Amino acid sequence: MLVFWKQRIVLLAVPKTGTTALEQALLPHASAAILDPPGQKHVSAQGYRNRLSNFFEQRGKRPMELVAVMREPVDWLGSWYRYRSRPQLDGKPNSTAGLSFDAFVEAWLRDDKPAYSEVGSQANFLTDDQGKLAVDRLYRYDRIASLVRFMEDRLDTSLDISRANVSPKGPVELSDAMRNRLMREAAAEFALWDSLSGQD
């Protein structure tokens, strides 16, 4: 999470949405940064509002704009699946090595998720307790150039965004049956994504 005090912006770090690359480019311009532990670096919109906003916003006297990135839900899950298949995790409970993408998604949909599918939810990260969007600006991962332009304009500088913390390459194919089940059981994820369809 990066805070830009003068510009009144807080950039939330939604996991697996290119936030590490953004962080590297934007860190020199930030007034404050929470980089560790992961639970605080990846504080959700509701978590920020409940726990941190009073501190950074001087108890409502200086409101900040919450900004975040969202990735297409299947693509987002695919990135997690590939990321957890890397050799460094072999033999560990959170490894997806030897697991099909269908099996990973099925596990993610379960209430009693195994460790390898405990990756959270973009919808939960970005909405409040009533399911209402809790950020002021939400950008599509596949159109991240729009966010870069916004930040360049507000910071009055040019940014060089390089890729970082990229998941290993590998096949990610979801069967039609599992895709349909995912869209049905994780409807909130797709509804939020679809709400961004008209974004430049």
mmCIF file with all atom_site columns, C-alpha atoms in Angstrom:
data_model
loop_
_atom_site.group_PDB
_atom_site.id
_atom_site.type_symbol
_atom_site.label_atom_id
_atom_site.label_alt_id
_atom_site.label_comp_id
_atom_site.label_asym_id
_atom_site.label_entity_id
_atom_site.label_seq_id
_atom_site.pdbx_PDB_ins_code
_atom_site.Cartn_x
_atom_site.Cartn_y
_atom_site.Cartn_z
_atom_site.occupancy
_atom_site.B_iso_or_equiv
_atom_site.pdbx_formal_charge
_atom_site.auth_seq_id
_atom_site.auth_comp_id
_atom_site.auth_asym_id
_atom_site.auth_atom_id
_atom_site.pdbx_PDB_model_num
ATOM 1   C CA . MET A 1 1   ? 0.000   0.000   0.000   1.00 0.00 ? 1   MET A CA 1
ATOM 2   C CA . LEU A 1 2   ? 1.340   3.381   -1.027  1.00 0.00 ? 2   LEU A CA 1
ATOM 3   C CA . VAL A 1 3   ? 0.227   6.750   0.309   1.00 0.00 ? 3   VAL A CA 1
ATOM 4   C CA . PHE A 1 4   ? 0.667   9.968   -1.654  1.00 0.00 ? 4   PHE A CA 1
ATOM 5   C CA . TRP A 1 5   ? 0.001   12.651  0.938   1.00 0.00 ? 5   TRP A CA 1
ATOM 6   C CA . LYS A 1 6   ? 0.128   15.782  -1.205  1.00 0.00 ? 6   LYS A CA 1
ATOM 7   C CA . GLN A 1 7   ? -1.922  14.215  -3.982  1.00 0.00 ? 7   GLN A CA 1
ATOM 8   C CA . ARG A 1 8   ? -4.384  12.661  -1.486  1.00 0.00 ? 8   ARG A CA 1
ATOM 9   C CA . ILE A 1 9   ? -4.140  9.184   -3.028  1.00 0.00 ? 9   ILE A CA 1
ATOM 10  C CA . VAL A 1 10  ? -3.868  5.750   -1.439  1.00 0.00 ? 10  VAL A CA 1
ATOM 11  C CA . LEU A 1 11  ? -2.932  2.943   -3.833  1.00 0.00 ? 11  LEU A CA 1
ATOM 12  C CA . LEU A 1 12  ? -4.096  -0.400  -2.467  1.00 0.00 ? 12  LEU A CA 1
ATOM 13  C CA . ALA A 1 13  ? -2.122  -3.534  -3.341  1.00 0.00 ? 13  ALA A CA 1
ATOM 14  C CA . VAL A 1 14  ? -4.613  -6.125  -4.607  1.00 0.00 ? 14  VAL A CA 1
ATOM 15  C CA . PRO A 1 15  ? -2.531  -9.340  -4.839  1.00 0.00 ? 15  PRO A CA 1
ATOM 16  C CA . LYS A 1 16  ? -1.652  -10.602 -8.350  1.00 0.00 ? 16  LYS A CA 1
ATOM 17  C CA . THR A 1 17  ? -2.709  -7.411  -10.140 1.00 0.00 ? 17  THR A CA 1
ATOM 18  C CA . GLY A 1 18  ? 0.700   -5.981  -11.016 1.00 0.00 ? 18  GLY A CA 1
ATOM 19  C CA . THR A 1 19  ? 1.012   -4.052  -7.783  1.00 0.00 ? 19  THR A CA 1
ATOM 20  C CA . THR A 1 20  ? 4.651   -5.045  -7.208  1.00 0.00 ? 20  THR A CA 1
ATOM 21  C CA . ALA A 1 21  ? 5.681   -3.431  -10.507 1.00 0.00 ? 21  ALA A CA 1
ATOM 22  C CA . LEU A 1 22  ? 3.591   -0.345  -9.719  1.00 0.00 ? 22  LEU A CA 1
ATOM 23  C CA . GLU A 1 23  ? 5.113   -0.211  -6.252  1.00 0.00 ? 23  GLU A CA 1
ATOM 24  C CA . GLN A 1 24  ? 8.649   -0.222  -7.624  1.00 0.00 ? 24  GLN A CA 1
ATOM 25  C CA . ALA A 1 25  ? 7.924   2.651   -10.009 1.00 0.00 ? 25  ALA A CA 1
ATOM 26  C CA . LEU A 1 26  ? 5.882   4.705   -7.564  1.00 0.00 ? 26  LEU A CA 1
ATOM 27  C CA . LEU A 1 27  ? 7.769   4.162   -4.300  1.00 0.00 ? 27  LEU A CA 1
ATOM 28  C CA . PRO A 1 28  ? 10.186  7.088   -4.831  1.00 0.00 ? 28  PRO A CA 1
ATOM 29  C CA . HIS A 1 29  ? 7.179   9.404   -5.137  1.00 0.00 ? 29  HIS A CA 1
ATOM 30  C CA . ALA A 1 30  ? 5.200   8.078   -2.153  1.00 0.00 ? 30  ALA A CA 1
ATOM 31  C CA . SER A 1 31  ? 4.952   9.833   1.199   1.00 0.00 ? 31  SER A CA 1
ATOM 32  C CA . ALA A 1 32  ? 4.450   6.552   3.059   1.00 0.00 ? 32  ALA A CA 1
ATOM 33  C CA . ALA A 1 33  ? 4.523   2.873   2.179   1.00 0.00 ? 33  ALA A CA 1
ATOM 34  C CA . ILE A 1 34  ? 3.465   -0.313  3.910   1.00 0.00 ? 34  ILE A CA 1
ATOM 35  C CA . LEU A 1 35  ? 5.515   -3.070  2.283   1.00 0.00 ? 35  LEU A CA 1
ATOM 36  C CA . ASP A 1 36  ? 5.479   -5.696  5.052   1.00 0.00 ? 36  ASP A CA 1
ATOM 37  C CA . PRO A 1 37  ? 4.024   -7.771  6.558   1.00 0.00 ? 37  PRO A CA 1
ATOM 38  C CA . PRO A 1 38  ? 1.898   -9.056  3.635   1.00 0.00 ? 38  PRO A CA 1
ATOM 39  C CA . GLY A 1 39  ? -1.296  -8.770  5.681   1.00 0.00 ? 39  GLY A CA 1
ATOM 40  C CA . GLN A 1 40  ? -0.727  -5.038  6.013   1.00 0.00 ? 40  GLN A CA 1
ATOM 41  C CA . LYS A 1 41  ? 0.797   -4.451  2.570   1.00 0.00 ? 41  LYS A CA 1
ATOM 42  C CA . HIS A 1 42  ? -2.301  -6.067  1.088   1.00 0.00 ? 42  HIS A CA 1
ATOM 43  C CA . VAL A 1 43  ? -4.791  -4.340  3.386   1.00 0.00 ? 43  VAL A CA 1
ATOM 44  C CA . SER A 1 44  ? -8.269  -4.389  1.832   1.00 0.00 ? 44  SER A CA 1
ATOM 45  C CA . ALA A 1 45  ? -10.406 -1.339  1.112   1.00 0.00 ? 45  ALA A CA 1
ATOM 46  C CA . GLN A 1 46  ? -12.584 -2.065  4.136   1.00 0.00 ? 46  GLN A CA 1
ATOM 47  C CA . GLY A 1 47  ? -9.496  -2.738  6.267   1.00 0.00 ? 47  GLY A CA 1
ATOM 48  C CA . TYR A 1 48  ? -8.062  0.632   5.270   1.00 0.00 ? 48  TYR A CA 1
ATOM 49  C CA . ARG A 1 49  ? -11.336 2.410   6.046   1.00 0.00 ? 49  ARG A CA 1
ATOM 50  C CA . ASN A 1 50  ? -11.668 0.667   9.434   1.00 0.00 ? 50  ASN A CA 1
ATOM 51  C CA . ARG A 1 51  ? -8.069  0.698   10.674  1.00 0.00 ? 51  ARG A CA 1
ATOM 52  C CA . LEU A 1 52  ? -5.916  3.213   8.824   1.00 0.00 ? 52  LEU A CA 1
ATOM 53  C CA . SER A 1 53  ? -8.054  6.006   7.421   1.00 0.00 ? 53  SER A CA 1
ATOM 54  C CA . ASN A 1 54  ? -8.239  7.992   10.664  1.00 0.00 ? 54  ASN A CA 1
ATOM 55  C CA . PHE A 1 55  ? -4.454  8.067   10.851  1.00 0.00 ? 55  PHE A CA 1
ATOM 56  C CA . PHE A 1 56  ? -3.752  9.021   7.245   1.00 0.00 ? 56  PHE A CA 1
ATOM 57  C CA . GLU A 1 57  ? -6.802  11.237  6.810   1.00 0.00 ? 57  GLU A CA 1
ATOM 58  C CA . GLN A 1 58  ? -6.517  13.099  10.130  1.00 0.00 ? 58  GLN A CA 1
ATOM 59  C CA . ARG A 1 59  ? -9.865  11.783  11.339  1.00 0.00 ? 59  ARG A CA 1
ATOM 60  C CA . GLY A 1 60  ? -11.718 12.766  8.187   1.00 0.00 ? 60  GLY A CA 1
ATOM 61  C CA . LYS A 1 61  ? -10.235 16.250  7.849   1.00 0.00 ? 61  LYS A CA 1
ATOM 62  C CA . ARG A 1 62  ? -8.125  15.305  4.840   1.00 0.00 ? 62  ARG A CA 1
ATOM 63  C CA . PRO A 1 63  ? -9.908  12.561  2.835   1.00 0.00 ? 63  PRO A CA 1
ATOM 64  C CA . MET A 1 64  ? -7.847  10.413  0.503   1.00 0.00 ? 64  MET A CA 1
ATOM 65  C CA . GLU A 1 65  ? -8.830  8.843   -2.807  1.00 0.00 ? 65  GLU A CA 1
ATOM 66  C CA . LEU A 1 66  ? -8.615  5.035   -2.717  1.00 0.00 ? 66  LEU A CA 1
ATOM 67  C CA . VAL A 1 67  ? -7.236  3.565   -5.947  1.00 0.00 ? 67  VAL A CA 1
ATOM 68  C CA . ALA A 1 68  ? -6.919  -0.113  -6.891  1.00 0.00 ? 68  ALA A CA 1
ATOM 69  C CA . VAL A 1 69  ? -6.552  -2.568  -9.773  1.00 0.00 ? 69  VAL A CA 1
ATOM 70  C CA . MET A 1 70  ? -8.746  -5.578  -10.576 1.00 0.00 ? 70  MET A CA 1
ATOM 71  C CA . ARG A 1 71  ? -7.927  -8.511  -12.825 1.00 0.00 ? 71  ARG A CA 1
ATOM 72  C CA . GLU A 1 72  ? -10.397 -10.636 -14.802 1.00 0.00 ? 72  GLU A CA 1
ATOM 73  C CA . PRO A 1 73  ? -11.443 -13.358 -12.291 1.00 0.00 ? 73  PRO A CA 1
ATOM 74  C CA . VAL A 1 74  ? -10.362 -16.449 -14.265 1.00 0.00 ? 74  VAL A CA 1
ATOM 75  C CA . ASP A 1 75  ? -7.093  -14.783 -15.249 1.00 0.00 ? 75  ASP A CA 1
ATOM 76  C CA . TRP A 1 76  ? -6.530  -13.754 -11.614 1.00 0.00 ? 76  TRP A CA 1
ATOM 77  C CA . LEU A 1 77  ? -7.060  -17.307 -10.369 1.00 0.00 ? 77  LEU A CA 1
ATOM 78  C CA . GLY A 1 78  ? -4.830  -18.592 -13.161 1.00 0.00 ? 78  GLY A CA 1
ATOM 79  C CA . SER A 1 79  ? -2.041  -16.303 -12.029 1.00 0.00 ? 79  SER A CA 1
ATOM 80  C CA . TRP A 1 80  ? -2.316  -17.609 -8.463  1.00 0.00 ? 80  TRP A CA 1
ATOM 81  C CA . TYR A 1 81  ? -2.403  -21.201 -9.735  1.00 0.00 ? 81  TYR A CA 1
ATOM 82  C CA . ARG A 1 82  ? 0.785   -20.699 -11.779 1.00 0.00 ? 82  ARG A CA 1
ATOM 83  C CA . TYR A 1 83  ? 2.497   -18.693 -9.032  1.00 0.00 ? 83  TYR A CA 1
ATOM 84  C CA . ARG A 1 84  ? 1.987   -21.501 -6.536  1.00 0.00 ? 84  ARG A CA 1
ATOM 85  C CA . SER A 1 85  ? 3.264   -24.109 -8.978  1.00 0.00 ? 85  SER A CA 1
ATOM 86  C CA . ARG A 1 86  ? 6.819   -22.745 -8.854  1.00 0.00 ? 86  ARG A CA 1
ATOM 87  C CA . PRO A 1 87  ? 9.535   -25.199 -7.746  1.00 0.00 ? 87  PRO A CA 1
ATOM 88  C CA . GLN A 1 88  ? 10.285  -23.274 -4.531  1.00 0.00 ? 88  GLN A CA 1
ATOM 89  C CA . LEU A 1 89  ? 6.938   -24.477 -3.145  1.00 0.00 ? 89  LEU A CA 1
ATOM 90  C CA . ASP A 1 90  ? 7.334   -28.157 -4.069  1.00 0.00 ? 90  ASP A CA 1
ATOM 91  C CA . GLY A 1 91  ? 6.192   -30.368 -1.196  1.00 0.00 ? 91  GLY A CA 1
ATOM 92  C CA . LYS A 1 92  ? 4.607   -27.481 0.707   1.00 0.00 ? 92  LYS A CA 1
ATOM 93  C CA . PRO A 1 93  ? 0.881   -27.305 1.554   1.00 0.00 ? 93  PRO A CA 1
ATOM 94  C CA . ASN A 1 94  ? 0.388   -24.218 -0.628  1.00 0.00 ? 94  ASN A CA 1
ATOM 95  C CA . SER A 1 95  ? 1.921   -25.784 -3.749  1.00 0.00 ? 95  SER A CA 1
ATOM 96  C CA . THR A 1 96  ? -0.275  -26.403 -6.791  1.00 0.00 ? 96  THR A CA 1
ATOM 97  C CA . ALA A 1 97  ? 2.321   -28.611 -8.499  1.00 0.00 ? 97  ALA A CA 1
ATOM 98  C CA . GLY A 1 98  ? 0.672   -31.627 -10.138 1.00 0.00 ? 98  GLY A CA 1
ATOM 99  C CA . LEU A 1 99  ? -2.791  -30.127 -9.705  1.00 0.00 ? 99  LEU A CA 1
ATOM 100 C CA . SER A 1 100 ? -5.091  -29.264 -12.603 1.00 0.00 ? 100 SER A CA 1
ATOM 101 C CA . PHE A 1 101 ? -6.484  -25.741 -12.897 1.00 0.00 ? 101 PHE A CA 1
ATOM 102 C CA . ASP A 1 102 ? -10.004 -27.184 -12.582 1.00 0.00 ? 102 ASP A CA 1
ATOM 103 C CA . ALA A 1 103 ? -9.038  -28.806 -9.267  1.00 0.00 ? 103 ALA A CA 1
ATOM 104 C CA . PHE A 1 104 ? -7.522  -25.557 -8.029  1.00 0.00 ? 104 PHE A CA 1
ATOM 105 C CA . VAL A 1 105 ? -10.647 -23.545 -8.870  1.00 0.00 ? 105 VAL A CA 1
ATOM 106 C CA . GLU A 1 106 ? -12.891 -26.207 -7.327  1.00 0.00 ? 106 GLU A CA 1
ATOM 107 C CA . ALA A 1 107 ? -10.827 -25.989 -4.138  1.00 0.00 ? 107 ALA A CA 1
ATOM 108 C CA . TRP A 1 108 ? -11.039 -22.171 -4.178  1.00 0.00 ? 108 TRP A CA 1
ATOM 109 C CA . LEU A 1 109 ? -14.829 -22.398 -4.319  1.00 0.00 ? 109 LEU A CA 1
ATOM 110 C CA . ARG A 1 110 ? -15.007 -24.597 -1.211  1.00 0.00 ? 110 ARG A CA 1
ATOM 111 C CA . ASP A 1 111 ? -15.784 -23.204 2.231   1.00 0.00 ? 111 ASP A CA 1
ATOM 112 C CA . ASP A 1 112 ? -13.036 -25.397 3.741   1.00 0.00 ? 112 ASP A CA 1
ATOM 113 C CA . LYS A 1 113 ? -10.284 -24.307 1.388   1.00 0.00 ? 113 LYS A CA 1
ATOM 114 C CA . PRO A 1 114 ? -6.988  -26.230 1.420   1.00 0.00 ? 114 PRO A CA 1
ATOM 115 C CA . ALA A 1 115 ? -3.862  -24.115 1.896   1.00 0.00 ? 115 ALA A CA 1
ATOM 116 C CA . TYR A 1 116 ? -3.000  -24.023 -1.813  1.00 0.00 ? 116 TYR A CA 1
ATOM 117 C CA . SER A 1 117 ? -6.290  -22.302 -2.693  1.00 0.00 ? 117 SER A CA 1
ATOM 118 C CA . GLU A 1 118 ? -6.326  -19.772 0.167   1.00 0.00 ? 118 GLU A CA 1
ATOM 119 C CA . VAL A 1 119 ? -5.799  -16.724 -2.031  1.00 0.00 ? 119 VAL A CA 1
ATOM 120 C CA . GLY A 1 120 ? -8.638  -14.467 -0.957  1.00 0.00 ? 120 GLY A CA 1
ATOM 121 C CA . SER A 1 121 ? -11.174 -12.762 -3.201  1.00 0.00 ? 121 SER A CA 1
ATOM 122 C CA . GLN A 1 122 ? -10.906 -9.620  -5.273  1.00 0.00 ? 122 GLN A CA 1
ATOM 123 C CA . ALA A 1 123 ? -14.559 -8.771  -4.613  1.00 0.00 ? 123 ALA A CA 1
ATOM 124 C CA . ASN A 1 124 ? -14.074 -9.085  -0.852  1.00 0.00 ? 124 ASN A CA 1
ATOM 125 C CA . PHE A 1 125 ? -10.903 -6.999  -1.061  1.00 0.00 ? 125 PHE A CA 1
ATOM 126 C CA . LEU A 1 126 ? -12.570 -4.178  -2.959  1.00 0.00 ? 126 LEU A CA 1
ATOM 127 C CA . THR A 1 127 ? -16.038 -3.963  -1.397  1.00 0.00 ? 127 THR A CA 1
ATOM 128 C CA . ASP A 1 128 ? -17.527 -3.157  1.986   1.00 0.00 ? 128 ASP A CA 1
ATOM 129 C CA . ASP A 1 129 ? -19.605 -5.381  4.261   1.00 0.00 ? 129 ASP A CA 1
ATOM 130 C CA . GLN A 1 130 ? -22.678 -4.773  2.084   1.00 0.00 ? 130 GLN A CA 1
ATOM 131 C CA . GLY A 1 131 ? -20.892 -5.680  -1.137  1.00 0.00 ? 131 GLY A CA 1
ATOM 132 C CA . LYS A 1 132 ? -20.660 -2.060  -2.307  1.00 0.00 ? 132 LYS A CA 1
ATOM 133 C CA . LEU A 1 133 ? -17.491 -0.901  -4.055  1.00 0.00 ? 133 LEU A CA 1
ATOM 134 C CA . ALA A 1 134 ? -15.254 0.663   -1.390  1.00 0.00 ? 134 ALA A CA 1
ATOM 135 C CA . VAL A 1 135 ? -12.612 2.303   -3.590  1.00 0.00 ? 135 VAL A CA 1
ATOM 136 C CA . ASP A 1 136 ? -12.916 5.579   -5.469  1.00 0.00 ? 136 ASP A CA 1
ATOM 137 C CA . ARG A 1 137 ? -11.058 4.526   -8.608  1.00 0.00 ? 137 ARG A CA 1
ATOM 138 C CA . LEU A 1 138 ? -10.848 0.931   -9.813  1.00 0.00 ? 138 LEU A CA 1
ATOM 139 C CA . TYR A 1 139 ? -8.747  0.157   -12.879 1.00 0.00 ? 139 TYR A CA 1
ATOM 140 C CA . ARG A 1 140 ? -8.697  -2.932  -15.076 1.00 0.00 ? 140 ARG A CA 1
ATOM 141 C CA . TYR A 1 141 ? -5.464  -4.927  -15.012 1.00 0.00 ? 141 TYR A CA 1
ATOM 142 C CA . ASP A 1 142 ? -5.557  -5.323  -18.805 1.00 0.00 ? 142 ASP A CA 1
ATOM 143 C CA . ARG A 1 143 ? -5.831  -1.532  -19.153 1.00 0.00 ? 143 ARG A CA 1
ATOM 144 C CA . ILE A 1 144 ? -3.323  -0.587  -16.481 1.00 0.00 ? 144 ILE A CA 1
ATOM 145 C CA . ALA A 1 145 ? -1.994  2.157   -18.759 1.00 0.00 ? 145 ALA A CA 1
ATOM 146 C CA . SER A 1 146 ? -5.055  4.181   -17.675 1.00 0.00 ? 146 SER A CA 1
ATOM 147 C CA . LEU A 1 147 ? -3.877  4.014   -14.058 1.00 0.00 ? 147 LEU A CA 1
ATOM 148 C CA . VAL A 1 148 ? -0.331  4.920   -15.080 1.00 0.00 ? 148 VAL A CA 1
ATOM 149 C CA . ARG A 1 149 ? -1.632  7.990   -16.930 1.00 0.00 ? 149 ARG A CA 1
ATOM 150 C CA . PHE A 1 150 ? -3.718  8.980   -13.909 1.00 0.00 ? 150 PHE A CA 1
ATOM 151 C CA . MET A 1 151 ? -0.727  8.696   -11.570 1.00 0.00 ? 151 MET A CA 1
ATOM 152 C CA . GLU A 1 152 ? 1.589   10.517  -13.979 1.00 0.00 ? 152 GLU A CA 1
ATOM 153 C CA . ASP A 1 153 ? -0.911  13.369  -14.189 1.00 0.00 ? 153 ASP A CA 1
ATOM 154 C CA . ARG A 1 154 ? -1.420  13.614  -10.428 1.00 0.00 ? 154 ARG A CA 1
ATOM 155 C CA . LEU A 1 155 ? 2.297   13.266  -9.633  1.00 0.00 ? 155 LEU A CA 1
ATOM 156 C CA . ASP A 1 156 ? 3.358   15.458  -12.571 1.00 0.00 ? 156 ASP A CA 1
ATOM 157 C CA . THR A 1 157 ? 6.037   12.984  -13.631 1.00 0.00 ? 157 THR A CA 1
ATOM 158 C CA . SER A 1 158 ? 6.614   10.161  -16.101 1.00 0.00 ? 158 SER A CA 1
ATOM 159 C CA . LEU A 1 159 ? 6.694   6.564   -14.859 1.00 0.00 ? 159 LEU A CA 1
ATOM 160 C CA . ASP A 1 160 ? 8.464   3.479   -16.161 1.00 0.00 ? 160 ASP A CA 1
ATOM 161 C CA . ILE A 1 161 ? 6.464   0.394   -15.189 1.00 0.00 ? 161 ILE A CA 1
ATOM 162 C CA . SER A 1 162 ? 8.349   -2.880  -15.604 1.00 0.00 ? 162 SER A CA 1
ATOM 163 C CA . ARG A 1 163 ? 7.028   -6.333  -14.825 1.00 0.00 ? 163 ARG A CA 1
ATOM 164 C CA . ALA A 1 164 ? 7.807   -7.821  -11.407 1.00 0.00 ? 164 ALA A CA 1
ATOM 165 C CA . ASN A 1 165 ? 6.804   -10.839 -9.317  1.00 0.00 ? 165 ASN A CA 1
ATOM 166 C CA . VAL A 1 166 ? 5.451   -12.513 -12.447 1.00 0.00 ? 166 VAL A CA 1
ATOM 167 C CA . SER A 1 167 ? 3.914   -15.987 -12.231 1.00 0.00 ? 167 SER A CA 1
ATOM 168 C CA . PRO A 1 168 ? 5.672   -18.777 -14.147 1.00 0.00 ? 168 PRO A CA 1
ATOM 169 C CA . LYS A 1 169 ? 4.359   -19.440 -17.645 1.00 0.00 ? 169 LYS A CA 1
ATOM 170 C CA . GLY A 1 170 ? 2.226   -22.518 -18.070 1.00 0.00 ? 170 GLY A CA 1
ATOM 171 C CA . PRO A 1 171 ? -1.067  -23.783 -19.454 1.00 0.00 ? 171 PRO A CA 1
ATOM 172 C CA . VAL A 1 172 ? -4.151  -22.558 -17.667 1.00 0.00 ? 172 VAL A CA 1
ATOM 173 C CA . GLU A 1 173 ? -7.246  -24.123 -19.174 1.00 0.00 ? 173 GLU A CA 1
ATOM 174 C CA . LEU A 1 174 ? -10.576 -24.244 -17.408 1.00 0.00 ? 174 LEU A CA 1
ATOM 175 C CA . SER A 1 175 ? -13.254 -26.686 -18.541 1.00 0.00 ? 175 SER A CA 1
ATOM 176 C CA . ASP A 1 176 ? -16.583 -25.223 -19.636 1.00 0.00 ? 176 ASP A CA 1
ATOM 177 C CA . ALA A 1 177 ? -18.335 -26.951 -16.741 1.00 0.00 ? 177 ALA A CA 1
ATOM 178 C CA . MET A 1 178 ? -15.966 -25.483 -14.147 1.00 0.00 ? 178 MET A CA 1
ATOM 179 C CA . ARG A 1 179 ? -16.070 -22.043 -15.761 1.00 0.00 ? 179 ARG A CA 1
ATOM 180 C CA . ASN A 1 180 ? -19.869 -22.080 -15.591 1.00 0.00 ? 180 ASN A CA 1
ATOM 181 C CA . ARG A 1 181 ? -19.766 -23.187 -11.967 1.00 0.00 ? 181 ARG A CA 1
ATOM 182 C CA . LEU A 1 182 ? -17.226 -20.496 -11.119 1.00 0.00 ? 182 LEU A CA 1
ATOM 183 C CA . MET A 1 183 ? -19.329 -17.793 -12.760 1.00 0.00 ? 183 MET A CA 1
ATOM 184 C CA . ARG A 1 184 ? -22.379 -18.996 -10.862 1.00 0.00 ? 184 ARG A CA 1
ATOM 185 C CA . GLU A 1 185 ? -20.807 -19.448 -7.430  1.00 0.00 ? 185 GLU A CA 1
ATOM 186 C CA . ALA A 1 186 ? -18.484 -16.451 -7.602  1.00 0.00 ? 186 ALA A CA 1
ATOM 187 C CA . ALA A 1 187 ? -20.967 -14.130 -9.280  1.00 0.00 ? 187 ALA A CA 1
ATOM 188 C CA . ALA A 1 188 ? -19.828 -11.121 -7.228  1.00 0.00 ? 188 ALA A CA 1
ATOM 189 C CA . GLU A 1 189 ? -16.341 -11.348 -8.770  1.00 0.00 ? 189 GLU A CA 1
ATOM 190 C CA . PHE A 1 190 ? -17.694 -11.272 -12.320 1.00 0.00 ? 190 PHE A CA 1
ATOM 191 C CA . ALA A 1 191 ? -20.300 -8.591  -11.586 1.00 0.00 ? 191 ALA A CA 1
ATOM 192 C CA . LEU A 1 192 ? -17.586 -6.280  -10.270 1.00 0.00 ? 192 LEU A CA 1
ATOM 193 C CA . TRP A 1 193 ? -15.357 -7.014  -13.260 1.00 0.00 ? 193 TRP A CA 1
ATOM 194 C CA . ASP A 1 194 ? -18.223 -6.500  -15.715 1.00 0.00 ? 194 ASP A CA 1
ATOM 195 C CA . SER A 1 195 ? -18.936 -3.102  -14.139 1.00 0.00 ? 195 SER A CA 1
ATOM 196 C CA . LEU A 1 196 ? -15.560 -1.972  -15.512 1.00 0.00 ? 196 LEU A CA 1
ATOM 197 C CA . SER A 1 197 ? -16.295 -3.052  -19.086 1.00 0.00 ? 197 SER A CA 1
ATOM 198 C CA . GLY A 1 198 ? -16.737 0.501   -20.384 1.00 0.00 ? 198 GLY A CA 1
ATOM 199 C CA . GLN A 1 199 ? -13.465 1.745   -18.923 1.00 0.00 ? 199 GLN A CA 1
ATOM 200 C CA . ASP A 1 200 ? -10.929 3.334   -21.263 1.00 0.00 ? 200 ASP A CA 1
#
